[in-house]
C-alpha positions as a printed NumPy array, in Angstrom:
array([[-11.001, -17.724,  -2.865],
       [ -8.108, -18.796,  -5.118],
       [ -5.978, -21.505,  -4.165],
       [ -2.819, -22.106,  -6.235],
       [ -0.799, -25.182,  -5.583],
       [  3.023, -24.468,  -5.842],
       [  4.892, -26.772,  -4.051],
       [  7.324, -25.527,  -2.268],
       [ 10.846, -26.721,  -0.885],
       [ 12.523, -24.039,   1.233],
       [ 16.41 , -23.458,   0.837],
       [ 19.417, -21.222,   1.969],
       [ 19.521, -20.012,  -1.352],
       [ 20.778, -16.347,  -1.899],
       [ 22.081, -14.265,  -4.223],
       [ 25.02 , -14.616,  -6.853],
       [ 26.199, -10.973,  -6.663],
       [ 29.585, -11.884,  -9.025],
       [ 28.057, -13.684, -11.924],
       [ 29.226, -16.105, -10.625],
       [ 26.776, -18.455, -12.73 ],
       [ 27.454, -19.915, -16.119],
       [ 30.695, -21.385, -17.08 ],
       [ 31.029, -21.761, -13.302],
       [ 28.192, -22.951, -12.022],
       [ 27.53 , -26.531, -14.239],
       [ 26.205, -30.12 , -14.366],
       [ 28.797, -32.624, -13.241],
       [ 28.986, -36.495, -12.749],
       [ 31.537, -35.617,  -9.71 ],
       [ 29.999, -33.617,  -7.623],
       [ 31.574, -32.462,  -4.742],
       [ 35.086, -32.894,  -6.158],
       [ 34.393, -30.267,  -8.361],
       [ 35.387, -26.328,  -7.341],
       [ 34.229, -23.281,  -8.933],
       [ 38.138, -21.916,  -8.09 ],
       [ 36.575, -18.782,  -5.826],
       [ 37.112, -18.87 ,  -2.415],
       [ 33.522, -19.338,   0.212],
       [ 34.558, -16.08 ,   1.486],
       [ 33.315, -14.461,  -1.356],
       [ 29.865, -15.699,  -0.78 ],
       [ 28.123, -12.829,   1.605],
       [ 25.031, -13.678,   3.631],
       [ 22.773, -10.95 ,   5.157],
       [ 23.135,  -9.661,   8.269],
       [ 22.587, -12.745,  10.628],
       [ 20.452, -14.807,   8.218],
       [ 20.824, -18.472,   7.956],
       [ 17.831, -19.161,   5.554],
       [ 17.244, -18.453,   1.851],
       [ 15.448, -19.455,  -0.964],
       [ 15.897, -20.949,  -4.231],
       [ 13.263, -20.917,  -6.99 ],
       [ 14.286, -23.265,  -9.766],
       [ 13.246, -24.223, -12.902],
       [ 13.995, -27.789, -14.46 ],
       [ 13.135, -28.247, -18.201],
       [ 14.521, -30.399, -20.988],
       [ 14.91 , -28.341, -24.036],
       [ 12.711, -25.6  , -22.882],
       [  9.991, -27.794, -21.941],
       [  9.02 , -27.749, -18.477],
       [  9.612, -30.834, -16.116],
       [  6.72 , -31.095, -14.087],
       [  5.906, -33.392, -11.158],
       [  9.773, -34.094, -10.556],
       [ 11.685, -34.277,  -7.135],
       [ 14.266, -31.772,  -7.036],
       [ 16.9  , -32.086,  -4.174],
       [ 19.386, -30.402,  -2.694],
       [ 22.964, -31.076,  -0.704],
       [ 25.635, -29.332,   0.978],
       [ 28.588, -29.865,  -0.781],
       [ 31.663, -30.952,   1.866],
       [ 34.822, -32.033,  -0.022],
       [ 35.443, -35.858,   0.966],
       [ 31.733, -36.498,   1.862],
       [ 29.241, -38.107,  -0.057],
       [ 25.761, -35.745,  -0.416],
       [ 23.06 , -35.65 ,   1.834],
       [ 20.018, -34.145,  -0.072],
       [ 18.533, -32.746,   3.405],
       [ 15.918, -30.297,   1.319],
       [ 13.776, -31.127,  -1.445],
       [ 10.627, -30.393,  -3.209],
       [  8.2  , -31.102,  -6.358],
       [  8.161, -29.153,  -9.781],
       [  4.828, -27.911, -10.772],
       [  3.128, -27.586, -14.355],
       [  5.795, -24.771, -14.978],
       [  8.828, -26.887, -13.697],
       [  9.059, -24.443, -11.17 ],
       [ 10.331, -25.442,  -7.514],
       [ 10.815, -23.477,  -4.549],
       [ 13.677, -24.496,  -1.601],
       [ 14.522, -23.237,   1.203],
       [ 17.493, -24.141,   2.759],
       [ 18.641, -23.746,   6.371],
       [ 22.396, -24.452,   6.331],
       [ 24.304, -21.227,   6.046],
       [ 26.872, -20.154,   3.32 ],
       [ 28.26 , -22.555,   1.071],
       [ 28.032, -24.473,  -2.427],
       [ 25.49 , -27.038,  -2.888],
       [ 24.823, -29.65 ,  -5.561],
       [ 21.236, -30.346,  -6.821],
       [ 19.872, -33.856,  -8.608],
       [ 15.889, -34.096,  -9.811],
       [ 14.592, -37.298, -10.239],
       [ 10.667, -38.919, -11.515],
       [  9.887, -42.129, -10.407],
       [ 12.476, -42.708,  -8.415],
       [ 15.038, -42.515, -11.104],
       [ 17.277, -39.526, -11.558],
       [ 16.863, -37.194, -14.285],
       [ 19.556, -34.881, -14.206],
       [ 22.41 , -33.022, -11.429],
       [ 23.964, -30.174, -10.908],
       [ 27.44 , -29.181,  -8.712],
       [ 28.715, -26.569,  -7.122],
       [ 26.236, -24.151,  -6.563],
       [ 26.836, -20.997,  -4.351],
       [ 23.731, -19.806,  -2.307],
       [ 23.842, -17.278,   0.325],
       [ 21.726, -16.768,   3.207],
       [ 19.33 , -14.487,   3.249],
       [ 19.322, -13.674,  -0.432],
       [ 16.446, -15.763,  -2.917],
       [ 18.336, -16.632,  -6.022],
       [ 16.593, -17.6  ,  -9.177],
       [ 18.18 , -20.709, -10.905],
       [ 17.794, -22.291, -14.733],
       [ 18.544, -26.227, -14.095],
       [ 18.688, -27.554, -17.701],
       [ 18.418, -31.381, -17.882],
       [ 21.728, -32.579, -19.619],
       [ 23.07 , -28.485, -19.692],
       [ 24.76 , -26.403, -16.662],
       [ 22.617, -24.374, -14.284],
       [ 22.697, -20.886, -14.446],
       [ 22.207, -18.409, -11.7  ],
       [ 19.426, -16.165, -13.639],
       [ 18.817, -13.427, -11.013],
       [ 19.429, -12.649,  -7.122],
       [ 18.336, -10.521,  -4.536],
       [ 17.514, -10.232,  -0.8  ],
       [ 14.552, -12.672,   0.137],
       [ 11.424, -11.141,  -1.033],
       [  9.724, -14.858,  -0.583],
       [  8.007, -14.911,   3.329],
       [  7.406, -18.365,   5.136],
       [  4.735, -18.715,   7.22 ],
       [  4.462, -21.979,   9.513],
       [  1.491, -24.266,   9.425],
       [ -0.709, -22.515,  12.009],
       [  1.259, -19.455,  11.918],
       [ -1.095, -16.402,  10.954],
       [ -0.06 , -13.863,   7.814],
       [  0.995, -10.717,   9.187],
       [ -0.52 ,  -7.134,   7.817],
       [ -0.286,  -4.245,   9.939],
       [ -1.958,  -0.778,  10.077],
       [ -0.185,   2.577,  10.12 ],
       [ -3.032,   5.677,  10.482],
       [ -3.133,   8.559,  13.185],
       [ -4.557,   7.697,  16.536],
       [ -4.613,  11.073,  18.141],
       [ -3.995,  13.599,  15.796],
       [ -6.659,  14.   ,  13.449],
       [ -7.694,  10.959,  15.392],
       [-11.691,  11.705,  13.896],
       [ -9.934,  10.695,  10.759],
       [ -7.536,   7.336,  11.655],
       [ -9.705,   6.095,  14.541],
       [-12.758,   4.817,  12.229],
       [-10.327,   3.674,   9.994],
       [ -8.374,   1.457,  12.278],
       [-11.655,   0.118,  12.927],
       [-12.462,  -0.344,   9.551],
       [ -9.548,  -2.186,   9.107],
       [-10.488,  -4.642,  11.735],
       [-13.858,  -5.38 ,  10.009],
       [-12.279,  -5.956,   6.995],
       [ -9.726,  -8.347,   8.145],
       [-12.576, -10.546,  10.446],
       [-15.01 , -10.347,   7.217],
       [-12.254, -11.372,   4.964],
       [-11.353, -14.696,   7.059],
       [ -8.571, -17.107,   6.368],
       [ -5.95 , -16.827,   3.781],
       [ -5.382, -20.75 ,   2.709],
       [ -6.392, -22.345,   6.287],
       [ -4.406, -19.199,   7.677],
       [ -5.493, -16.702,   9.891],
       [ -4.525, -12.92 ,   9.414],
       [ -2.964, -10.772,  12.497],
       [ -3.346,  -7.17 ,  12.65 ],
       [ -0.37 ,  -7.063,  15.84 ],
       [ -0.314,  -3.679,  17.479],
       [ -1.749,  -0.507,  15.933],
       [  0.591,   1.964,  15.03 ],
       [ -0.09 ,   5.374,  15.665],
       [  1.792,   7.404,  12.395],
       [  0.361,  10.63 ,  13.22 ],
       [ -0.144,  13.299,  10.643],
       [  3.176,  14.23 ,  10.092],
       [  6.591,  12.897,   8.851],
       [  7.861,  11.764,  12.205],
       [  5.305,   9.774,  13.155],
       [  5.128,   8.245,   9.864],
       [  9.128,   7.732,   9.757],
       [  9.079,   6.153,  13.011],
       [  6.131,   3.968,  12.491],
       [  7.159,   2.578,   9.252],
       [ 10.772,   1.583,  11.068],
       [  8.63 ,  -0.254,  13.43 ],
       [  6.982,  -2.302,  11.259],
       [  9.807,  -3.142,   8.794],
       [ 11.44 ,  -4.823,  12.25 ],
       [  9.631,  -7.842,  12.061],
       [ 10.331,  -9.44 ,   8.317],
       [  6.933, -11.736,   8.652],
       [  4.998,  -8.208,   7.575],
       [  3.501,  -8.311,   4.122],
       [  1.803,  -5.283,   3.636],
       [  0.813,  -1.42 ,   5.391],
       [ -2.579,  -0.135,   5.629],
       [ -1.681,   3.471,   5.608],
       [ -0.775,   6.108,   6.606],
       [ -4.081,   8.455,   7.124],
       [ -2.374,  11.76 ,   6.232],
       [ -0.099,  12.537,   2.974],
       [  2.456,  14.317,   5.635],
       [  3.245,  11.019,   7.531],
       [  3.025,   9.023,   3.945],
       [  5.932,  10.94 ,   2.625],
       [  8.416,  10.123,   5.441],
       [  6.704,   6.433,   5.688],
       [  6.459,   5.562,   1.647],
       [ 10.373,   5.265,   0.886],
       [ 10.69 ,   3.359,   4.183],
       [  8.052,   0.586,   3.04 ],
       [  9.123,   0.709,  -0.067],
       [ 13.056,  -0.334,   0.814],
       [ 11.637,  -2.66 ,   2.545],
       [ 10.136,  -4.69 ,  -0.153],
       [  6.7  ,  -4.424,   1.117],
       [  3.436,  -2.451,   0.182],
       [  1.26 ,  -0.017,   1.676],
       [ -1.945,   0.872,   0.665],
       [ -3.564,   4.216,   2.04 ],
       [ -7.222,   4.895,   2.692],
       [ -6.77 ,   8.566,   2.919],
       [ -4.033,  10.01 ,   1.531],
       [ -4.702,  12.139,  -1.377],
       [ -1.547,  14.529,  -2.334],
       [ -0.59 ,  14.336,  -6.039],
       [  2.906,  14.394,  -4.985],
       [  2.712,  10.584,  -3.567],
       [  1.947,   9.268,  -7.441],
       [  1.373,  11.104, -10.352],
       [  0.323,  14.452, -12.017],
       [ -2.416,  11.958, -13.794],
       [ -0.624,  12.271, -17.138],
       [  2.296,   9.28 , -16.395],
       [  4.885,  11.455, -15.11 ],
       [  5.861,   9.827, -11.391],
       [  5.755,  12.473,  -8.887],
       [  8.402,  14.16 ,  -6.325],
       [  7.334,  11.456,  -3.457],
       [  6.256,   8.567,  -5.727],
       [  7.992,   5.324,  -4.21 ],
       [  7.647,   1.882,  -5.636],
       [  4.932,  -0.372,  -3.374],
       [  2.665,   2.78 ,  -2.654],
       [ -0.931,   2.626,  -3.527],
       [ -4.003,   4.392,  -2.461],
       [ -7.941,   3.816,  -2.883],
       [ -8.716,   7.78 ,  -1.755],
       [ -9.057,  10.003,  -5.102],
       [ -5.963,  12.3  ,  -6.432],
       [ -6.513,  15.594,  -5.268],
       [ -5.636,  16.727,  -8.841],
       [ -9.595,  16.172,  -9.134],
       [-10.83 ,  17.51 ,  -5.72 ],
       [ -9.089,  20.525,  -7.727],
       [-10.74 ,  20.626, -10.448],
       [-14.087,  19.636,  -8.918],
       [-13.872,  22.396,  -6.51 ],
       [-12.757,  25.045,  -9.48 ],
       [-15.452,  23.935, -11.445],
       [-18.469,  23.992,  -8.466],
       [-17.328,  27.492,  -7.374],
       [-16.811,  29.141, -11.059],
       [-19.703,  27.189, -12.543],
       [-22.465,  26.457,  -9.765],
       [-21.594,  29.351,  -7.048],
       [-20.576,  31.858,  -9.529],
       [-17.951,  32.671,  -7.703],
       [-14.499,  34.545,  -9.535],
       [-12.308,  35.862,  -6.955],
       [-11.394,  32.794,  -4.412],
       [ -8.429,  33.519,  -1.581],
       [ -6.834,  30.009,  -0.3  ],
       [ -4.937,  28.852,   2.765],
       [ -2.593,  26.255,   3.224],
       [ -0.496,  24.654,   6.141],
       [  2.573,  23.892,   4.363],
       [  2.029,  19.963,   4.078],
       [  1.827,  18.138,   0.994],
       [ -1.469,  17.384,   1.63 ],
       [ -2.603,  21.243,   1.874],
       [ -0.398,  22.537,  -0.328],
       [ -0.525,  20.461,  -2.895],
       [ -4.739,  20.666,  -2.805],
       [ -4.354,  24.558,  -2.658],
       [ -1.531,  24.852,  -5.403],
       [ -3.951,  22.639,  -7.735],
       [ -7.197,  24.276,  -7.247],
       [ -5.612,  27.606,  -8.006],
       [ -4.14 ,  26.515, -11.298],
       [ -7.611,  24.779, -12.183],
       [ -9.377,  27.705, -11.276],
       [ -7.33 ,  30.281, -13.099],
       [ -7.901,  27.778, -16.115],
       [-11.438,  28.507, -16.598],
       [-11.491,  32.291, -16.221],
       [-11.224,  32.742, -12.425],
       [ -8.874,  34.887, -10.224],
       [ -7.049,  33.458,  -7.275],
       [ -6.986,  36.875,  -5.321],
       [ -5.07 ,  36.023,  -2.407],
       [ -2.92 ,  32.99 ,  -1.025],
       [ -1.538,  32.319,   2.503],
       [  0.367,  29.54 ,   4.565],
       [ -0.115,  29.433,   8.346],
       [  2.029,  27.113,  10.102],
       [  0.936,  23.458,  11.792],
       [ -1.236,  24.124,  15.115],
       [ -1.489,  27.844,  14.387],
       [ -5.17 ,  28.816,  15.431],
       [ -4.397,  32.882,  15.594],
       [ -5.829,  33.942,  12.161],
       [ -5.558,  37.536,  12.365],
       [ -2.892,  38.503,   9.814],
       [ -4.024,  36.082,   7.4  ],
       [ -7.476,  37.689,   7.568],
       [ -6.056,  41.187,   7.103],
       [ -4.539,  39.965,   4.319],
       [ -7.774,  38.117,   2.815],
       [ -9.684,  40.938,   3.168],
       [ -7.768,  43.399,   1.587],
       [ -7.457,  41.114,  -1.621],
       [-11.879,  41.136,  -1.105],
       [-12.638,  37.63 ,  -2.225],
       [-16.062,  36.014,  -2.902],
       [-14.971,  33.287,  -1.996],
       [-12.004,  30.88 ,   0.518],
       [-10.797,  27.592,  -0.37 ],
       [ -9.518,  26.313,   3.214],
       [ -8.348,  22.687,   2.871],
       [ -7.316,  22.469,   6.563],
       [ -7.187,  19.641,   9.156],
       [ -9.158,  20.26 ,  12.025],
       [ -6.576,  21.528,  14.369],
       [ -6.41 ,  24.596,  11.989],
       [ -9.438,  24.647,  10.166],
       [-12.24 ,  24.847,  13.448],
       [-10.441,  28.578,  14.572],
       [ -9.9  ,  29.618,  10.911],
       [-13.779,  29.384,  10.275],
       [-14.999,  30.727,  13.328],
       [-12.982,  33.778,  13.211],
       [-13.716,  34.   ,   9.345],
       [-17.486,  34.38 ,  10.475],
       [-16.14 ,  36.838,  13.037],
       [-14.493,  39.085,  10.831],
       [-16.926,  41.839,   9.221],
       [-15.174,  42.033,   5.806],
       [-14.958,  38.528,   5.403],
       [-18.203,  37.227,   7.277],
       [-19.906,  37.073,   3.937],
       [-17.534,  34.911,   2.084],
       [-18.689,  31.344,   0.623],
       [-16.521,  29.244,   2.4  ],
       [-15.402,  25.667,   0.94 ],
       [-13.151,  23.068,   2.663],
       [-11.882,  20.236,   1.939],
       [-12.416,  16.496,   2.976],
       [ -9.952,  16.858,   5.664],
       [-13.   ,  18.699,   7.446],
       [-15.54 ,  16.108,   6.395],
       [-15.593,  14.684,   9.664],
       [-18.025,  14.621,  13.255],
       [-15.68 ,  17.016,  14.95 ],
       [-15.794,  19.656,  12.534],
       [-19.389,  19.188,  11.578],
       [-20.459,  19.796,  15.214],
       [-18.806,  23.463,  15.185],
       [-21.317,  26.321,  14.552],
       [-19.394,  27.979,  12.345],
       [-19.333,  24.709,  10.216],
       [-23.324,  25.684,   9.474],
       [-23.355,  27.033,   5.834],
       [-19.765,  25.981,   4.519],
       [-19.593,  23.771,   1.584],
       [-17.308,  20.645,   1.605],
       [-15.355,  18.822,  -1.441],
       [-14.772,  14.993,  -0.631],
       [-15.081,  11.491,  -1.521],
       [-18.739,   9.939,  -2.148],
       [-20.392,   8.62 ,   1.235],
       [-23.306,   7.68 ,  -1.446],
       [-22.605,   4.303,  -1.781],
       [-25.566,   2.562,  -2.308],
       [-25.714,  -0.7  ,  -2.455],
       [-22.682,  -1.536,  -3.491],
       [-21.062,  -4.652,  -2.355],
       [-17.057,  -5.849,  -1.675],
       [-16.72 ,  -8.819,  -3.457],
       [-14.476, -10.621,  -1.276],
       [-16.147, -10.626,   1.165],
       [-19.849, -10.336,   0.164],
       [-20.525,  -7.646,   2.466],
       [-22.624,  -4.395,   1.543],
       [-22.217,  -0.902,   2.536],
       [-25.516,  -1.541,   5.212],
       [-23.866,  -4.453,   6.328],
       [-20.291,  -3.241,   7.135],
       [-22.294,   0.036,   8.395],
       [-24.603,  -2.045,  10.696],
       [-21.619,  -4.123,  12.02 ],
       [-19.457,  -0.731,  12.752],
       [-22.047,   0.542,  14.495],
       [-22.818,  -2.819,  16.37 ],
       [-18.922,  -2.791,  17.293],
       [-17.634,   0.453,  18.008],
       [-21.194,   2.033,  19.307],
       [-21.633,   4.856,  16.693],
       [-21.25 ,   5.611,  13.405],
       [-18.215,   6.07 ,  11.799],
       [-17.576,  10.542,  11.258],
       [-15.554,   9.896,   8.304],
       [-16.462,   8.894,   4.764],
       [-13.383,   7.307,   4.633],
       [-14.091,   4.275,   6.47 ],
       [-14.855,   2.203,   3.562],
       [-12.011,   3.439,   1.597],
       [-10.025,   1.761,   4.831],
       [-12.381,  -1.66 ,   4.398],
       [-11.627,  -1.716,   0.591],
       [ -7.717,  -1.207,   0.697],
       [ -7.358,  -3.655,   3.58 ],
       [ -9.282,  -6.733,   1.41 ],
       [ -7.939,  -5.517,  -1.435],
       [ -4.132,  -6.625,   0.207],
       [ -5.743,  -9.822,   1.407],
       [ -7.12 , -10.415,  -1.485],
       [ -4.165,  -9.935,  -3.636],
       [ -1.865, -12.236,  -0.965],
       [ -4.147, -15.02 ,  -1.624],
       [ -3.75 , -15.009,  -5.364],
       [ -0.511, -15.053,  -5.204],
       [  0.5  , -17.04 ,  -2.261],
       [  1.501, -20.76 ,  -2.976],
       [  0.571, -23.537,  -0.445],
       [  2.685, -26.607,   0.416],
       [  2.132, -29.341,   3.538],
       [  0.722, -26.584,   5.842],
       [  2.62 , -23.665,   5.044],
       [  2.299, -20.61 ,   3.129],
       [  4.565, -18.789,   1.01 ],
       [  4.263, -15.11 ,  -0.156],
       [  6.565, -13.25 ,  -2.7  ],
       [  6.613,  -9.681,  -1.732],
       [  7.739,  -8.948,  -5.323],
       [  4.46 , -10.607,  -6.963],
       [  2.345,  -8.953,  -4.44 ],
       [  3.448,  -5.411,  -5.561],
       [  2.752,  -7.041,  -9.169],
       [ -0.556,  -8.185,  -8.257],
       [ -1.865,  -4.727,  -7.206],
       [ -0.181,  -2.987,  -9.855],
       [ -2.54 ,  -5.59 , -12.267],
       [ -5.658,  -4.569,  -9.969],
       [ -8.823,  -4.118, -13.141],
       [-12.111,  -4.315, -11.474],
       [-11.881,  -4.758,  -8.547],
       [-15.457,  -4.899,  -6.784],
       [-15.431,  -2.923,  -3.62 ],
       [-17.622,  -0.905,  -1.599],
       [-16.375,   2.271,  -3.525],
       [-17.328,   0.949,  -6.415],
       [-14.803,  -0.162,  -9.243],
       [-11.046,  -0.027,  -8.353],
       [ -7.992,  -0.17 , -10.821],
       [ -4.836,   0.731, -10.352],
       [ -2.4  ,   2.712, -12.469],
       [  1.246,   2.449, -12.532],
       [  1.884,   4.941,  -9.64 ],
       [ -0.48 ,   3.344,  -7.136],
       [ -3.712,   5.586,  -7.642],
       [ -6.388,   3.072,  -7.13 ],
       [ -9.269,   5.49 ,  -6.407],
       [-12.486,   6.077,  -8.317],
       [-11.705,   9.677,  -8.642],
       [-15.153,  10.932,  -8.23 ],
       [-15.579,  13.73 ,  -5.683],
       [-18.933,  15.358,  -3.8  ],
       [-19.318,  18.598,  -2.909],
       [-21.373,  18.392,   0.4  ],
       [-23.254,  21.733,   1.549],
       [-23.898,  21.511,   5.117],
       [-27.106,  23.899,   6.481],
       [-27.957,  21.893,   9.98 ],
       [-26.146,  21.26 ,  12.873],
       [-27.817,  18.678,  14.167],
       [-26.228,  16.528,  11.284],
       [-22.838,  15.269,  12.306],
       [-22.522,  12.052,  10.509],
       [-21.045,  13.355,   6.942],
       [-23.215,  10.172,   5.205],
       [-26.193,  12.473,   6.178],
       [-25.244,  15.762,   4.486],
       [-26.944,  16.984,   1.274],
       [-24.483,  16.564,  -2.008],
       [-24.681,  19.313,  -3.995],
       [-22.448,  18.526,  -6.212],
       [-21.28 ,  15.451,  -7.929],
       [-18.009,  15.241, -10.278],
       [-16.612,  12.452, -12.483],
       [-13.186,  12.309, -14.214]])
């Protein structure tokens, strides 16, 4: 655990949105008496904040002023200051305030043993803003940057606030396990600096962009929220990503896998790529590819039809597959989009059958995908297709279907070994063993440890960055997003993570799973056929 001591002095402190700093803003010997010659009114606070925060710097000639008290005071004309908020430079000469006051202009003085050092007048700060200040012993301070507080307070005994945003009833086989994941994670992981960490109520996002509009509003309500484990399906992340991501915070997903949420994989930002987004699941761009590559190479397959729903999830999988399929030599016969909740297959049959495939690439969820196999199998020009889904269908409910028997599956490794999360110290047996213990049954998705690894991975990344001072805690939402963005190695139960500049975190490593008895439902047990690395 890494503790870093920045001492910390909360202020009002906001933003400077006229450049208003420089020649304005300078060192005096009078104080008060000076004015700046632009009316308070000018000075905007947000909404119905009365808090901000100022992060100074105090240096002599560019060289840093450590251990030094920096203080703060209203400035009221005819009234002598009263330095009500203070606190200590570190090794940097960096301070953080916050001050409780409201609008106004303030004056600032830092002293070392007692004697003073150097003061500063007529500073605006605005509530609910964190403004970034340049306090020059012997110079003028300088307003450097502003912008609505990304800096979060939390109280001495006060826990740090995460929440998760995953679908609790659709595709619930998927979201369920990793909710509970998530809870493991979180009671493994412990205390964050002598604080606790509080999941609050689990949001249920759904699989679509509703649910994950709606949820994300939720959680952006309470301003104590540092980060989003979510959302299960790409669908709901699409609506739910630009949300978070206006909000300042992050969100990490165990599950979602559409290109469009971060990158075609050769730095070009995608359609639905928002700032704040990462993910520990694999870019489908290489379920693609390893699905092209098993059926060409390993099946022998050349014709393939494919079937989408229409959500970025689906579509983007089926879109990619077909264009790396058609790149080595194979023909993509037939293509077809049934809507959400359809389960009458017939036209789309008619139309797969007259295109006579070898093959069907269904990347379905299970609402669609358990009648689209069965009445595959039922249909006599098409009941001796190879049939391939996608992870989406790596799960108990599907697995239990008899017309699941014989159908190969592309998804994320469940062969983890004995690899262990290194913030935690907890192996794959171990998390497995306490799951089981917990929620009475294993989990029917391999993507329960992506859920365990993207929820330390946040806690991990709040306690390098958060900075400590008398009991409380104090997070930048800004560093944390530039914390994960720096994630190299990262030792989880996936293996090694590192994440790129659009938030793709995952291994990218894909199994093909082949599944021949229905007595196995637990997708950990199937036999890989199949193994591909980028």
């Amino acid at each position: 655990m890494k503790h870093i001591r920045i001492i910390v002095v909360i202020a009002l402190a906001a933003g400077l949105m006229w450049n208003c700093g420089g020649e304005r803003v300078t060192q005096s010997e009078t104080g008060t008496d000076e004015q700046i010659g632009r009316p308070l009114s000018k000075l905007v606070a947000h909404g119905d904040a009365v808090q901000a925060i100022v992060r100074a710097t105090v240096h002599r000639d560019g060289a840093p002023i450590s251990g030094a008290t920096l203080e703060f005071s209203r400035s009221i004309a005819g009234q002598a200051p009263d330095y009500h908020w203070s606190g200590t430079t570190d090794d940097h000469g960096h301070a953080w305030v916050e001050i409780k006051s409201g609008n106004g202009y303030y004056q600032a003085r830092a002293s070392q043993d007692g004697v003073e050092i150097g003061s500063w007048s007529s500073i605006p700060i605005n509530a609910g803003y964190e403004v970034m200040l340049d306090l020059p012993i012997g110079g003028r301070a300088h307003v450097t940057g502003s912008s609505m507080r990304s800096l979060v307070a939390i109280g001495e005994g006060e826990a740090v606030q995460i929440r998760s945003l995953l679908t609790l009833t659709i595709s619930a086989s998927l979201g369920v396990p990793s909710r509970n994941a998530v809870e493991l994670a979180v009671q493994d992981f412990g205390l964050i600096h002598g604080h606790a960490v509080e999941l609050g109520e689990s949001i249920d996002a759904g699989c679509g962009p509703e649910g994950g509009h709606h949820g994300a509003e939720h959680i952006i309500e309470n301003p104590q929220v540092l980060g989003v484990i979510g959302t299960s399906c790409s669908g709901a992340a699409v609506a739910a990503s630009p949300v978070i991501s206006a909000a300042g915070l992050v969100m990490i997903s165990p599950s979602n896998t559409s290109p469009a949420l971060t990158s075609d994989l050769a730095g070009n930002a995608s359609s639905d790529y928002h700032p704040g987004y990462f993910r520990v699941s694999v870019n489908d761009l290489y379920q693609a590819r390893a699905v092209a590559d098993f059926a060409y190479n390993e099946l022998g397959l050349r014709r393939m039809a494919a079937i989408d729903d229409g959500d970025p999830y689906t579509m983007g999988l089926t879109i990619a597959f077909g264009n790396a399929f058609r790149a080595i030599g194979g023909e993509v016969a037939a293509t077809a989009r049934i809507a959400k909740r359809q389960t009458d297959m017939t036209s789309v049959l008619a139309e797969f059958a007259a295109a006579t495939p070898d093959g069907i690439f269904f990347p379905l969820f299970d609402e669609e995908g358990i009648p689209f196999a069965k009445q595959v199998r039922e249909h006599d020009s098409l009941k001796d297709a190879t049939l391939i889904a996608g992870a989406a269908l790596l799960d108990s409910e599907f697995l239990a279907k008899p017309q699941s028997e014989g159908i190969y599956a592309a998804g994320p490794e469940t062969d983890l070994g004995t690899n262990v999360n290194s913030t935690t110290g907890k192996s794959v047996d171990d998390v497995l063993a306490a799951y089981e213990a917990a929620y009475d049954g294993f989990p029917g998705t391999p993507y329960w440890a992506h859920s365990y690894d993207a929820t330390t991975l946040l806690l991990n990344a709040i306690e390098i960055i958060a900075g400590e001072d008398d009991g409380k805690l104090y997070v930048d939402r800004a560093a944390l997003r530039r914390e994960l963005h720096h994630t190299s190695g990262f030792q989880g139960l996936l293996g090694t993570l590192n994440c790129d500049e659009f938030g793709d975190c995952g291994t990218g490593r894909i199994n093909i799973y082949h599944h021949t008895d229905l007595n196995i439902t637990d997708p950990a047990q199937l036999p890989i056929v199949y193994r591909f690395t980028p």
